[in-house]
PDB file of C-alpha atoms and ligand atoms in Angstrom:
ATOM      1  CA  MET A   1     -24.722  15.660 -36.244  1.00  0.00           C
ATOM      2  CA  SER A   2     -21.313  16.581 -38.123  1.00  0.00           C
ATOM      3  CA  ASP A   3     -19.070  13.847 -38.973  1.00  0.00           C
ATOM      4  CA  TYR A   4     -17.046  12.768 -36.154  1.00  0.00           C
ATOM      5  CA  SER A   5     -15.454   9.727 -37.593  1.00  0.00           C
ATOM      6  CA  GLN A   6     -12.044  10.937 -36.564  1.00  0.00           C
ATOM      7  CA  LEU A   7     -12.981   9.914 -33.249  1.00  0.00           C
ATOM      8  CA  TYR A   8     -13.772   6.401 -34.287  1.00  0.00           C
ATOM      9  CA  ASP A   9     -10.545   6.045 -35.722  1.00  0.00           C
ATOM     10  CA  ALA A  10      -8.697   7.694 -32.675  1.00  0.00           C
ATOM     11  CA  ILE A  11     -10.155   4.715 -30.521  1.00  0.00           C
ATOM     12  CA  VAL A  12      -9.073   1.990 -33.194  1.00  0.00           C
ATOM     13  CA  ASN A  13      -5.821   3.395 -33.495  1.00  0.00           C
ATOM     14  CA  GLY A  14      -5.464   4.256 -29.702  1.00  0.00           C
ATOM     15  CA  ASP A  15      -4.546   7.802 -30.048  1.00  0.00           C
ATOM     16  CA  HIS A  16      -6.206   9.010 -26.707  1.00  0.00           C
ATOM     17  CA  ARG A  17      -4.983  12.795 -27.205  1.00  0.00           C
ATOM     18  CA  LEU A  18      -6.838  12.871 -30.626  1.00  0.00           C
ATOM     19  CA  ALA A  19      -9.817  11.071 -29.022  1.00  0.00           C
ATOM     20  CA  ALA A  20     -10.044  13.755 -26.341  1.00  0.00           C
ATOM     21  CA  GLU A  21      -9.449  16.491 -28.681  1.00  0.00           C
ATOM     22  CA  VAL A  22     -12.297  15.418 -31.260  1.00  0.00           C
ATOM     23  CA  THR A  23     -14.611  14.857 -28.055  1.00  0.00           C
ATOM     24  CA  LYS A  24     -13.947  18.257 -26.943  1.00  0.00           C
ATOM     25  CA  SER A  25     -14.732  19.848 -30.352  1.00  0.00           C
ATOM     26  CA  ALA A  26     -17.686  17.735 -30.673  1.00  0.00           C
ATOM     27  CA  LEU A  27     -18.916  18.916 -27.336  1.00  0.00           C
ATOM     28  CA  GLU A  28     -18.243  22.635 -28.270  1.00  0.00           C
ATOM     29  CA  ALA A  29     -20.555  21.846 -31.324  1.00  0.00           C
ATOM     30  CA  ASN A  30     -23.403  20.882 -28.958  1.00  0.00           C
ATOM     31  CA  THR A  31     -23.093  17.515 -29.978  1.00  0.00           C
ATOM     32  CA  ASP A  32     -25.562  15.021 -28.230  1.00  0.00           C
ATOM     33  CA  PRO A  33     -23.002  12.852 -25.938  1.00  0.00           C
ATOM     34  CA  SER A  34     -25.051   9.594 -26.228  1.00  0.00           C
ATOM     35  CA  GLU A  35     -24.883  10.156 -29.986  1.00  0.00           C
ATOM     36  CA  LEU A  36     -21.177  10.223 -30.056  1.00  0.00           C
ATOM     37  CA  ILE A  37     -20.891   7.122 -27.880  1.00  0.00           C
ATOM     38  CA  ALA A  38     -23.255   5.146 -29.919  1.00  0.00           C
ATOM     39  CA  LYS A  39     -22.414   6.144 -33.533  1.00  0.00           C
ATOM     40  CA  TYR A  40     -18.508   6.152 -33.099  1.00  0.00           C
ATOM     41  CA  MET A  41     -17.237   4.992 -29.778  1.00  0.00           C
ATOM     42  CA  ILE A  42     -19.045   1.647 -29.426  1.00  0.00           C
ATOM     43  CA  PRO A  43     -18.523   0.590 -32.851  1.00  0.00           C
ATOM     44  CA  ALA A  44     -14.961   1.671 -32.544  1.00  0.00           C
ATOM     45  CA  MET A  45     -14.431  -0.668 -29.511  1.00  0.00           C
ATOM     46  CA  ASN A  46     -16.350  -3.532 -31.599  1.00  0.00           C
ATOM     47  CA  GLU A  47     -13.913  -3.128 -34.457  1.00  0.00           C
ATOM     48  CA  VAL A  48     -11.049  -3.394 -31.930  1.00  0.00           C
ATOM     49  CA  GLY A  49     -12.641  -6.684 -30.645  1.00  0.00           C
ATOM     50  CA  ASN A  50     -12.939  -8.055 -34.230  1.00  0.00           C
ATOM     51  CA  ARG A  51      -9.335  -7.213 -34.709  1.00  0.00           C
ATOM     52  CA  PHE A  52      -8.381  -9.016 -31.464  1.00  0.00           C
ATOM     53  CA  ALA A  53     -10.414 -11.901 -32.646  1.00  0.00           C
ATOM     54  CA  CYS A  54      -8.573 -12.375 -35.915  1.00  0.00           C
ATOM     55  CA  ASN A  55      -5.141 -11.985 -34.381  1.00  0.00           C
ATOM     56  CA  GLU A  56      -4.533  -8.605 -36.130  1.00  0.00           C
ATOM     57  CA  TYR A  57      -4.404  -6.853 -32.510  1.00  0.00           C
ATOM     58  CA  PHE A  58      -3.302  -8.084 -29.234  1.00  0.00           C
ATOM     59  CA  VAL A  59      -3.606  -7.187 -25.664  1.00  0.00           C
ATOM     60  CA  PRO A  60      -1.435  -4.109 -25.731  1.00  0.00           C
ATOM     61  CA  GLU A  61      -3.665  -2.702 -28.602  1.00  0.00           C
ATOM     62  CA  LEU A  62      -6.845  -3.541 -26.556  1.00  0.00           C
ATOM     63  CA  LEU A  63      -5.266  -1.510 -23.742  1.00  0.00           C
ATOM     64  CA  ILE A  64      -4.248   1.686 -25.899  1.00  0.00           C
ATOM     65  CA  ALA A  65      -7.579   1.510 -27.416  1.00  0.00           C
ATOM     66  CA  ALA A  66      -9.539   1.186 -24.007  1.00  0.00           C
ATOM     67  CA  ARG A  67      -7.288   4.295 -23.055  1.00  0.00           C
ATOM     68  CA  ALA A  68      -8.476   6.276 -25.891  1.00  0.00           C
ATOM     69  CA  MET A  69     -12.180   5.380 -25.154  1.00  0.00           C
ATOM     70  CA  LYS A  70     -11.611   6.264 -21.571  1.00  0.00           C
ATOM     71  CA  ALA A  71      -9.939   9.640 -22.626  1.00  0.00           C
ATOM     72  CA  SER A  72     -13.218  10.419 -24.396  1.00  0.00           C
ATOM     73  CA  LEU A  73     -15.781   9.165 -21.830  1.00  0.00           C
ATOM     74  CA  GLU A  74     -13.862  11.098 -19.050  1.00  0.00           C
ATOM     75  CA  LEU A  75     -15.423  14.199 -20.876  1.00  0.00           C
ATOM     76  CA  LEU A  76     -18.753  12.744 -21.630  1.00  0.00           C
ATOM     77  CA  THR A  77     -19.870  10.712 -18.485  1.00  0.00           C
ATOM     78  CA  PRO A  78     -20.103  13.793 -16.265  1.00  0.00           C
ATOM     79  CA  LEU A  79     -22.655  15.174 -19.110  1.00  0.00           C
ATOM     80  CA  LEU A  80     -24.522  11.882 -18.939  1.00  0.00           C
ATOM     81  CA  ALA A  81     -24.523  11.753 -15.033  1.00  0.00           C
ATOM     82  CA  ALA A  82     -25.722  15.362 -14.826  1.00  0.00           C
ATOM     83  CA  GLY A  83     -29.306  14.639 -14.414  1.00  0.00           C
ATOM     84  CA  GLY A  84     -29.820  16.503 -11.262  1.00  0.00           C
ATOM     85  CA  VAL A  85     -32.920  14.788 -10.777  1.00  0.00           C
ATOM     86  CA  GLN A  86     -34.763  13.122  -7.652  1.00  0.00           C
ATOM     87  CA  ARG A  87     -33.180   9.891  -6.790  1.00  0.00           C
ATOM     88  CA  VAL A  88     -35.739   7.223  -8.056  1.00  0.00           C
ATOM     89  CA  GLY A  89     -33.861   3.981  -6.774  1.00  0.00           C
ATOM     90  CA  ARG A  90     -30.555   2.743  -5.520  1.00  0.00           C
ATOM     91  CA  VAL A  91     -28.217   0.230  -7.691  1.00  0.00           C
ATOM     92  CA  VAL A  92     -25.255  -1.527  -6.823  1.00  0.00           C
ATOM     93  CA  ILE A  93     -23.161  -1.924  -9.706  1.00  0.00           C
ATOM     94  CA  GLY A  94     -19.786  -3.888 -10.478  1.00  0.00           C
ATOM     95  CA  THR A  95     -18.186  -6.275 -12.879  1.00  0.00           C
ATOM     96  CA  VAL A  96     -18.187 -10.043 -11.806  1.00  0.00           C
ATOM     97  CA  LYS A  97     -15.135 -11.771 -10.285  1.00  0.00           C
ATOM     98  CA  GLY A  98     -12.422 -12.311 -12.603  1.00  0.00           C
ATOM     99  CA  ASP A  99     -13.256  -9.945 -15.068  1.00  0.00           C
ATOM    100  CA  LEU A 100     -11.649  -6.476 -15.560  1.00  0.00           C
ATOM    101  CA  HIS A 101     -13.593  -4.992 -18.259  1.00  0.00           C
ATOM    102  CA  ASP A 102     -15.416  -1.737 -17.113  1.00  0.00           C
ATOM    103  CA  ILE A 103     -15.937   0.478 -20.011  1.00  0.00           C
ATOM    104  CA  GLY A 104     -19.556  -0.687 -20.462  1.00  0.00           C
ATOM    105  CA  LYS A 105     -20.235  -0.928 -16.637  1.00  0.00           C
ATOM    106  CA  ASN A 106     -19.128   2.414 -16.315  1.00  0.00           C
ATOM    107  CA  LEU A 107     -21.127   3.717 -18.922  1.00  0.00           C
ATOM    108  CA  VAL A 108     -24.367   2.041 -17.496  1.00  0.00           C
ATOM    109  CA  ALA A 109     -23.555   3.367 -14.301  1.00  0.00           C
ATOM    110  CA  SER A 110     -23.146   6.939 -15.791  1.00  0.00           C
ATOM    111  CA  MET A 111     -26.651   6.531 -17.538  1.00  0.00           C
ATOM    112  CA  LEU A 112     -28.515   5.145 -14.550  1.00  0.00           C
ATOM    113  CA  GLU A 113     -27.030   8.249 -12.389  1.00  0.00           C
ATOM    114  CA  GLY A 114     -28.040  10.761 -15.366  1.00  0.00           C
ATOM    115  CA  ALA A 115     -31.696   9.178 -14.941  1.00  0.00           C
ATOM    116  CA  GLY A 116     -31.729   9.751 -11.125  1.00  0.00           C
ATOM    117  CA  PHE A 117     -30.571   6.636  -9.513  1.00  0.00           C
ATOM    118  CA  GLU A 118     -28.248   6.493  -6.577  1.00  0.00           C
ATOM    119  CA  VAL A 119     -25.395   4.485  -7.873  1.00  0.00           C
ATOM    120  CA  ILE A 120     -22.940   2.442  -5.831  1.00  0.00           C
ATOM    121  CA  ASP A 121     -20.063   1.485  -8.098  1.00  0.00           C
ATOM    122  CA  LEU A 122     -17.908  -1.842  -6.702  1.00  0.00           C
ATOM    123  CA  GLY A 123     -15.635  -1.610  -9.657  1.00  0.00           C
ATOM    124  CA  VAL A 124     -14.002  -4.745 -11.240  1.00  0.00           C
ATOM    125  CA  ASP A 125     -13.319  -8.218 -10.146  1.00  0.00           C
ATOM    126  CA  VAL A 126     -16.013  -7.776  -7.768  1.00  0.00           C
ATOM    127  CA  PRO A 127     -16.623 -10.965  -5.236  1.00  0.00           C
ATOM    128  CA  PRO A 128     -19.960 -12.365  -4.978  1.00  0.00           C
ATOM    129  CA  ASP A 129     -20.220 -11.607  -1.254  1.00  0.00           C
ATOM    130  CA  LYS A 130     -19.493  -7.751  -1.880  1.00  0.00           C
ATOM    131  CA  PHE A 131     -22.548  -7.561  -4.046  1.00  0.00           C
ATOM    132  CA  VAL A 132     -24.599  -9.326  -1.294  1.00  0.00           C
ATOM    133  CA  ASP A 133     -23.317  -7.362   1.492  1.00  0.00           C
ATOM    134  CA  THR A 134     -23.623  -3.925  -0.194  1.00  0.00           C
ATOM    135  CA  ALA A 135     -27.323  -4.923  -1.447  1.00  0.00           C
ATOM    136  CA  ARG A 136     -28.106  -5.840   2.260  1.00  0.00           C
ATOM    137  CA  GLU A 137     -27.470  -2.288   3.335  1.00  0.00           C
ATOM    138  CA  LYS A 138     -30.779  -1.113   2.023  1.00  0.00           C
ATOM    139  CA  GLU A 139     -33.954  -2.889   0.800  1.00  0.00           C
ATOM    140  CA  GLY A 140     -35.261  -2.210  -2.815  1.00  0.00           C
ATOM    141  CA  THR A 141     -31.815  -2.487  -4.061  1.00  0.00           C
ATOM    142  CA  ILE A 142     -31.039  -3.216  -7.883  1.00  0.00           C
ATOM    143  CA  VAL A 143     -28.185  -5.396  -8.167  1.00  0.00           C
ATOM    144  CA  ALA A 144     -26.380  -4.712 -11.553  1.00  0.00           C
ATOM    145  CA  MET A 145     -23.646  -6.947 -12.653  1.00  0.00           C
ATOM    146  CA  SER A 146     -21.694  -6.815 -16.016  1.00  0.00           C
ATOM    147  CA  ALA A 147     -19.247  -9.450 -17.507  1.00  0.00           C
ATOM    148  CA  LEU A 148     -17.295  -9.437 -21.051  1.00  0.00           C
ATOM    149  CA  LEU A 149     -15.757 -13.166 -20.594  1.00  0.00           C
ATOM    150  CA  THR A 150     -17.674 -16.337 -21.137  1.00  0.00           C
ATOM    151  CA  THR A 151     -15.493 -17.559 -18.268  1.00  0.00           C
ATOM    152  CA  THR A 152     -16.852 -15.061 -15.998  1.00  0.00           C
ATOM    153  CA  MET A 153     -20.579 -14.538 -16.846  1.00  0.00           C
ATOM    154  CA  VAL A 154     -21.084 -17.772 -14.945  1.00  0.00           C
ATOM    155  CA  ASN A 155     -19.962 -15.911 -11.844  1.00  0.00           C
ATOM    156  CA  MET A 156     -23.075 -14.123 -11.693  1.00  0.00           C
ATOM    157  CA  LYS A 157     -25.149 -17.246 -10.757  1.00  0.00           C
ATOM    158  CA  ALA A 158     -23.076 -17.172  -7.600  1.00  0.00           C
ATOM    159  CA  VAL A 159     -24.350 -13.674  -6.642  1.00  0.00           C
ATOM    160  CA  VAL A 160     -28.132 -14.824  -7.325  1.00  0.00           C
ATOM    161  CA  ASP A 161     -27.555 -18.097  -5.315  1.00  0.00           C
ATOM    162  CA  ARG A 162     -25.903 -16.025  -2.438  1.00  0.00           C
ATOM    163  CA  LEU A 163     -28.811 -13.350  -2.442  1.00  0.00           C
ATOM    164  CA  GLN A 164     -31.045 -16.347  -1.959  1.00  0.00           C
ATOM    165  CA  SER A 165     -29.296 -18.041   0.728  1.00  0.00           C
ATOM    166  CA  ALA A 166     -28.797 -14.931   2.564  1.00  0.00           C
ATOM    167  CA  GLY A 167     -32.723 -14.525   2.342  1.00  0.00           C
ATOM    168  CA  LEU A 168     -32.585 -11.328   0.312  1.00  0.00           C
ATOM    169  CA  ARG A 169     -33.666 -12.611  -3.063  1.00  0.00           C
ATOM    170  CA  ASP A 170     -37.180 -11.192  -2.591  1.00  0.00           C
ATOM    171  CA  LYS A 171     -35.924  -7.960  -1.355  1.00  0.00           C
ATOM    172  CA  VAL A 172     -33.630  -6.934  -4.370  1.00  0.00           C
ATOM    173  CA  ARG A 173     -33.824  -7.136  -8.184  1.00  0.00           C
ATOM    174  CA  VAL A 174     -30.899  -8.225 -10.309  1.00  0.00           C
ATOM    175  CA  MET A 175     -30.129  -7.056 -13.442  1.00  0.00           C
ATOM    176  CA  VAL A 176     -27.394  -8.379 -15.901  1.00  0.00           C
ATOM    177  CA  GLY A 177     -25.339  -7.365 -19.158  1.00  0.00           C
ATOM    178  CA  GLY A 178     -22.263  -7.492 -21.032  1.00  0.00           C
ATOM    179  CA  ALA A 179     -21.369  -8.357 -24.577  1.00  0.00           C
ATOM    180  CA  PRO A 180     -21.576 -12.310 -24.359  1.00  0.00           C
ATOM    181  CA  LEU A 181     -24.743 -12.444 -22.413  1.00  0.00           C
ATOM    182  CA  THR A 182     -28.193 -13.244 -23.885  1.00  0.00           C
ATOM    183  CA  PRO A 183     -31.704 -12.808 -22.272  1.00  0.00           C
ATOM    184  CA  GLN A 184     -32.108 -16.611 -22.036  1.00  0.00           C
ATOM    185  CA  PHE A 185     -28.721 -16.781 -19.890  1.00  0.00           C
ATOM    186  CA  ALA A 186     -30.156 -14.086 -17.775  1.00  0.00           C
ATOM    187  CA  GLU A 187     -33.162 -16.111 -17.232  1.00  0.00           C
ATOM    188  CA  GLN A 188     -31.340 -19.429 -16.645  1.00  0.00           C
ATOM    189  CA  ILE A 189     -29.306 -17.847 -13.840  1.00  0.00           C
ATOM    190  CA  GLY A 190     -32.650 -16.322 -12.261  1.00  0.00           C
ATOM    191  CA  ALA A 191     -31.952 -12.760 -12.990  1.00  0.00           C
ATOM    192  CA  ASP A 192     -34.913 -10.426 -13.356  1.00  0.00           C
ATOM    193  CA  GLY A 193     -33.524  -8.738 -16.376  1.00  0.00           C
ATOM    194  CA  TYR A 194     -31.057  -8.341 -19.085  1.00  0.00           C
ATOM    195  CA  SER A 195     -30.395  -5.335 -21.510  1.00  0.00           C
ATOM    196  CA  GLU A 196     -27.971  -5.066 -24.563  1.00  0.00           C
ATOM    197  CA  ASN A 197     -26.983  -1.396 -23.836  1.00  0.00           C
ATOM    198  CA  ALA A 198     -26.721   1.348 -21.625  1.00  0.00           C
ATOM    199  CA  THR A 199     -30.080   3.132 -22.955  1.00  0.00           C
ATOM    200  CA  GLU A 200     -31.906  -0.197 -22.427  1.00  0.00           C
ATOM    201  CA  ALA A 201     -30.373  -0.506 -18.918  1.00  0.00           C
ATOM    202  CA  VAL A 202     -32.104   2.845 -17.803  1.00  0.00           C
ATOM    203  CA  ALA A 203     -35.488   1.533 -19.150  1.00  0.00           C
ATOM    204  CA  LEU A 204     -34.956  -2.023 -17.413  1.00  0.00           C
ATOM    205  CA  ALA A 205     -33.735  -0.426 -14.203  1.00  0.00           C
ATOM    206  CA  ARG A 206     -37.028   1.764 -14.318  1.00  0.00           C
ATOM    207  CA  ARG A 207     -39.225  -1.165 -14.579  1.00  0.00           C
ATOM    208  CA  LEU A 208     -37.482  -3.339 -11.869  1.00  0.00           C
ATOM    209  CA  VAL A 209     -38.102  -0.206  -9.546  1.00  0.00           C
ATOM    210  CA  SER A 210     -41.704  -0.120 -10.242  1.00  0.00           C
ATOM    211  CA  GLU A 211     -41.955  -3.640  -9.432  1.00  0.00           C
ATOM    212  CA  PHE A 212     -40.885  -2.589  -5.826  1.00  0.00           C
ATOM    213  CA  ALA A 213     -43.620  -0.246  -5.809  1.00  0.00           C
ATOM    214  CA  THR A 214     -46.394  -2.568  -6.719  1.00  0.00           C
ATOM    215  CA  THR A 215     -45.203  -5.533  -4.427  1.00  0.00           C
ATOM    216  CA  ALA A 216     -44.366  -3.284  -1.563  1.00  0.00           C
TER     217      ALA A 216
HETATM  218  C1  LIG B 301     -11.242  -3.028 -24.011  1.00  0.00           C
HETATM  219  C2  LIG B 301     -11.128  -4.950 -24.140  1.00  0.00           C
HETATM  220  C3  LIG B 301     -10.203  -5.173 -22.971  1.00  0.00           C
HETATM  221  C4  LIG B 301      -9.505  -4.286 -22.216  1.00  0.00           C
HETATM  222  C5  LIG B 301     -10.547  -3.712 -21.048  1.00  0.00           C
HETATM  223  C6  LIG B 301     -10.042  -2.395 -20.433  1.00  0.00           C
HETATM  224  C7  LIG B 301     -11.263  -1.881 -19.622  1.00  0.00           C
HETATM  225  N1  LIG B 301     -10.845  -1.044 -18.601  1.00  0.00           N
HETATM  226  O1  LIG B 301     -12.100  -2.354 -19.527  1.00  0.00           O
HETATM  227  C8  LIG B 301      -8.377  -5.109 -21.634  1.00  0.00           C
HETATM  228  C9  LIG B 301      -7.040  -4.895 -22.421  1.00  0.00           C
HETATM  229  C10 LIG B 301      -8.082  -4.797 -20.149  1.00  0.00           C
HETATM  230  C11 LIG B 301      -8.978  -6.360 -21.974  1.00  0.00           C
HETATM  231  C12 LIG B 301      -8.569  -7.854 -21.452  1.00  0.00           C
HETATM  232  C13 LIG B 301      -8.849  -8.989 -21.774  1.00  0.00           C
HETATM  233  N2  LIG B 301      -9.745  -9.260 -22.806  1.00  0.00           N
HETATM  234 CO1  LIG B 301     -10.861  -8.035 -23.596  1.00  0.00          CO
HETATM  235  N3  LIG B 301     -11.892  -6.856 -24.662  1.00  0.00           N
HETATM  236  C14 LIG B 301     -11.917  -5.447 -24.778  1.00  0.00           C
HETATM  237  C15 LIG B 301     -12.997  -5.216 -26.048  1.00  0.00           C
HETATM  238  C16 LIG B 301     -12.065  -4.844 -27.404  1.00  0.00           C
HETATM  239  C17 LIG B 301     -13.930  -4.115 -26.009  1.00  0.00           C
HETATM  240  C18 LIG B 301     -14.808  -4.261 -24.465  1.00  0.00           C
HETATM  241  C19 LIG B 301     -15.632  -2.728 -24.427  1.00  0.00           C
HETATM  242  O2  LIG B 301     -15.043  -1.999 -23.684  1.00  0.00           O
HETATM  243  N4  LIG B 301     -16.577  -2.372 -25.280  1.00  0.00           N
HETATM  244  C20 LIG B 301     -17.399  -1.391 -25.351  1.00  0.00           C
HETATM  245  C21 LIG B 301     -18.260  -1.168 -24.504  1.00  0.00           C
HETATM  246  C22 LIG B 301     -19.107   0.021 -24.459  1.00  0.00           C
HETATM  247  O3  LIG B 301     -19.174  -2.271 -24.427  1.00  0.00           O
HETATM  248  P1  LIG B 301     -19.831  -3.426 -23.614  1.00  0.00           P
HETATM  249  O4  LIG B 301     -18.723  -3.516 -22.488  1.00  0.00           O
HETATM  250  O5  LIG B 301     -20.284  -4.654 -24.205  1.00  0.00           O
HETATM  251  O6  LIG B 301     -20.925  -2.634 -22.620  1.00  0.00           O
HETATM  252  C23 LIG B 301     -22.409  -2.470 -23.228  1.00  0.00           C
HETATM  253  C24 LIG B 301     -23.149  -3.757 -23.009  1.00  0.00           C
HETATM  254  O7  LIG B 301     -22.682  -5.020 -23.162  1.00  0.00           O
HETATM  255  C25 LIG B 301     -24.062  -3.365 -22.078  1.00  0.00           C
HETATM  256  N5  LIG B 301     -23.672  -3.539 -20.618  1.00  0.00           N
HETATM  257  C26 LIG B 301     -22.220  -3.854 -20.054  1.00  0.00           C
HETATM  258  N6  LIG B 301     -22.244  -4.212 -18.677  1.00  0.00           N
HETATM  259  C27 LIG B 301     -23.494  -4.127 -18.582  1.00  0.00           C
HETATM  260  C28 LIG B 301     -24.424  -4.386 -17.116  1.00  0.00           C
HETATM  261  C29 LIG B 301     -25.713  -4.373 -16.945  1.00  0.00           C
HETATM  262  C30 LIG B 301     -26.092  -4.551 -15.566  1.00  0.00           C
HETATM  263  C31 LIG B 301     -26.448  -4.132 -18.220  1.00  0.00           C
HETATM  264  C32 LIG B 301     -27.871  -3.995 -18.033  1.00  0.00           C
HETATM  265  C33 LIG B 301     -25.771  -3.817 -19.379  1.00  0.00           C
HETATM  266  C34 LIG B 301     -24.381  -3.924 -19.532  1.00  0.00           C
HETATM  267  O8  LIG B 301     -24.247  -2.027 -21.951  1.00  0.00           O
HETATM  268  C35 LIG B 301     -22.935  -1.496 -22.394  1.00  0.00           C
HETATM  269  C36 LIG B 301     -22.905  -0.017 -22.954  1.00  0.00           C
HETATM  270  O9  LIG B 301     -23.823  -0.086 -24.211  1.00  0.00           O
HETATM  271  C37 LIG B 301     -13.838  -6.374 -26.145  1.00  0.00           C
HETATM  272  C38 LIG B 301     -14.276  -6.895 -27.406  1.00  0.00           C
HETATM  273  C39 LIG B 301     -15.740  -6.572 -27.579  1.00  0.00           C
HETATM  274  N7  LIG B 301     -16.435  -6.151 -28.694  1.00  0.00           N
HETATM  275  O10 LIG B 301     -16.709  -6.477 -26.609  1.00  0.00           O
HETATM  276  C40 LIG B 301     -12.457  -7.508 -25.779  1.00  0.00           C
HETATM  277  C41 LIG B 301     -13.064  -8.669 -25.249  1.00  0.00           C
HETATM  278  C42 LIG B 301     -14.308  -8.864 -24.232  1.00  0.00           C
HETATM  279  N8  LIG B 301     -11.879  -9.348 -24.494  1.00  0.00           N
HETATM  280  C43 LIG B 301     -11.535 -10.604 -24.619  1.00  0.00           C
HETATM  281  C44 LIG B 301     -10.525 -11.084 -24.086  1.00  0.00           C
HETATM  282  C45 LIG B 301     -10.403 -12.821 -24.418  1.00  0.00           C
HETATM  283  C46 LIG B 301      -9.444 -10.811 -23.180  1.00  0.00           C
HETATM  284  C47 LIG B 301      -8.555 -11.069 -22.323  1.00  0.00           C
HETATM  285  C48 LIG B 301      -8.806 -12.742 -21.729  1.00  0.00           C
HETATM  286  C49 LIG B 301      -7.290 -10.960 -23.197  1.00  0.00           C
HETATM  287  C50 LIG B 301      -5.955 -11.821 -22.812  1.00  0.00           C
HETATM  288  N9  LIG B 301      -5.570 -12.812 -23.501  1.00  0.00           N
HETATM  289  O11 LIG B 301      -5.632 -11.384 -21.798  1.00  0.00           O
HETATM  290  C51 LIG B 301      -8.401 -10.286 -21.133  1.00  0.00           C
HETATM  291  C52 LIG B 301      -9.196 -10.628 -19.762  1.00  0.00           C
HETATM  292  C53 LIG B 301      -8.836  -9.840 -18.790  1.00  0.00           C
HETATM  293  C54 LIG B 301      -9.780 -10.144 -17.416  1.00  0.00           C
HETATM  294  N10 LIG B 301      -9.553 -10.724 -16.581  1.00  0.00           N
HETATM  295  O12 LIG B 301     -11.014  -9.223 -17.598  1.00  0.00           O
HETATM  296  C55 LIG B 301     -12.680 -11.212 -25.405  1.00  0.00           C
HETATM  297  C56 LIG B 301     -13.698 -12.052 -24.816  1.00  0.00           C
HETATM  298  C57 LIG B 301     -13.911 -13.398 -25.474  1.00  0.00           C
HETATM  299  C58 LIG B 301     -15.025 -14.465 -24.652  1.00  0.00           C
HETATM  300  N11 LIG B 301     -16.014 -14.671 -25.318  1.00  0.00           N
HETATM  301  O13 LIG B 301     -14.697 -14.433 -23.420  1.00  0.00           O
HETATM  302  C59 LIG B 301     -13.121 -10.324 -26.367  1.00  0.00           C
HETATM  303  C60 LIG B 301     -14.675 -10.221 -26.843  1.00  0.00           C
HETATM  304  C61 LIG B 301     -12.357  -9.879 -27.683  1.00  0.00           C
HETATM  305  C62 LIG B 301     -12.289 -10.944 -28.605  1.00  0.00           C
HETATM  306  N12 LIG B 301     -13.052 -10.677 -29.535  1.00  0.00           N
HETATM  307  O14 LIG B 301     -12.018 -11.806 -28.518  1.00  0.00           O
HETATM  308  N13 LIG B 301      -9.861  -6.357 -23.013  1.00  0.00           N
END
């Protein structure tokens, strides 16, 4: 792949026009969208996070970096989601209550769509009952939750508990992700799986769907 480090710089510097421009040229050169995301875009957002953590960046810089990331993702995600394959399962995805971060969640949703899943995206700041009510509509659903804050990841447990009290816990599978999470945390709250990134999220969702097939 050619060098698209300009895309990394555009995101870190919050230049959404340049981010879109470089993305377009990369696509014209037939670059794999997943590679652009993994090699330049996620590292750029991590750098933005590091600068924020050491008080070099503040919320406005996070916002303009996120806008640049989104300008590029808008061009890439239709390609990730254009799998056009037969539906392999249903996923209800959202960012948990109190949390407004949606870049990672959107990436996971697009990758799952591209892998053939029906994806119902509930958006951000999703109350526990919304996950439960949407999961209830169809047996064999995967509930996928995202959290980027240590203060909101705890809200995932409320969803698992409510699925349990609604008598749905055996009928759905729960997967969780987001930067502050760990596999241990996922296990502690009673989720069925955790994955670190969007590619692994697809493999995890496939595994969880196959469990439905074996327990049906
Ligand atoms: C961009 C950003 C924002 C933007 C979000 C814009 C948007 N539309 O999403 C804005 C400016 C709104 C924002 C606000 C805040 N933010 Co912020 N933000 C970030 C930043 C820089 C990048 C996040 C990101 O998009 N990463 C890129 C994506 C692709 O990665 P990802 O989200 O991790 O997703 C991947 C995996 O985690 C996984 N995944 C994600 N979800 C799921 C779900 C499932 C089911 C699975 C399987 C996998 C999975 O797959 C994804 C793709 O590979 C991070 C720093 C960082 N390094 O994470 C801070 C960060 C998360 N923010 C932070 C903070 C503190 C805040 C604020 C509280 C700041 C403030 N003082 O107001 C607010 C909170 C607002 C709220 N209530 O949510 C802290 C959190 C600290 C903590 N430990 O809790 C961080 C870590 C920055 C830091 N280093 O301190 N933020």
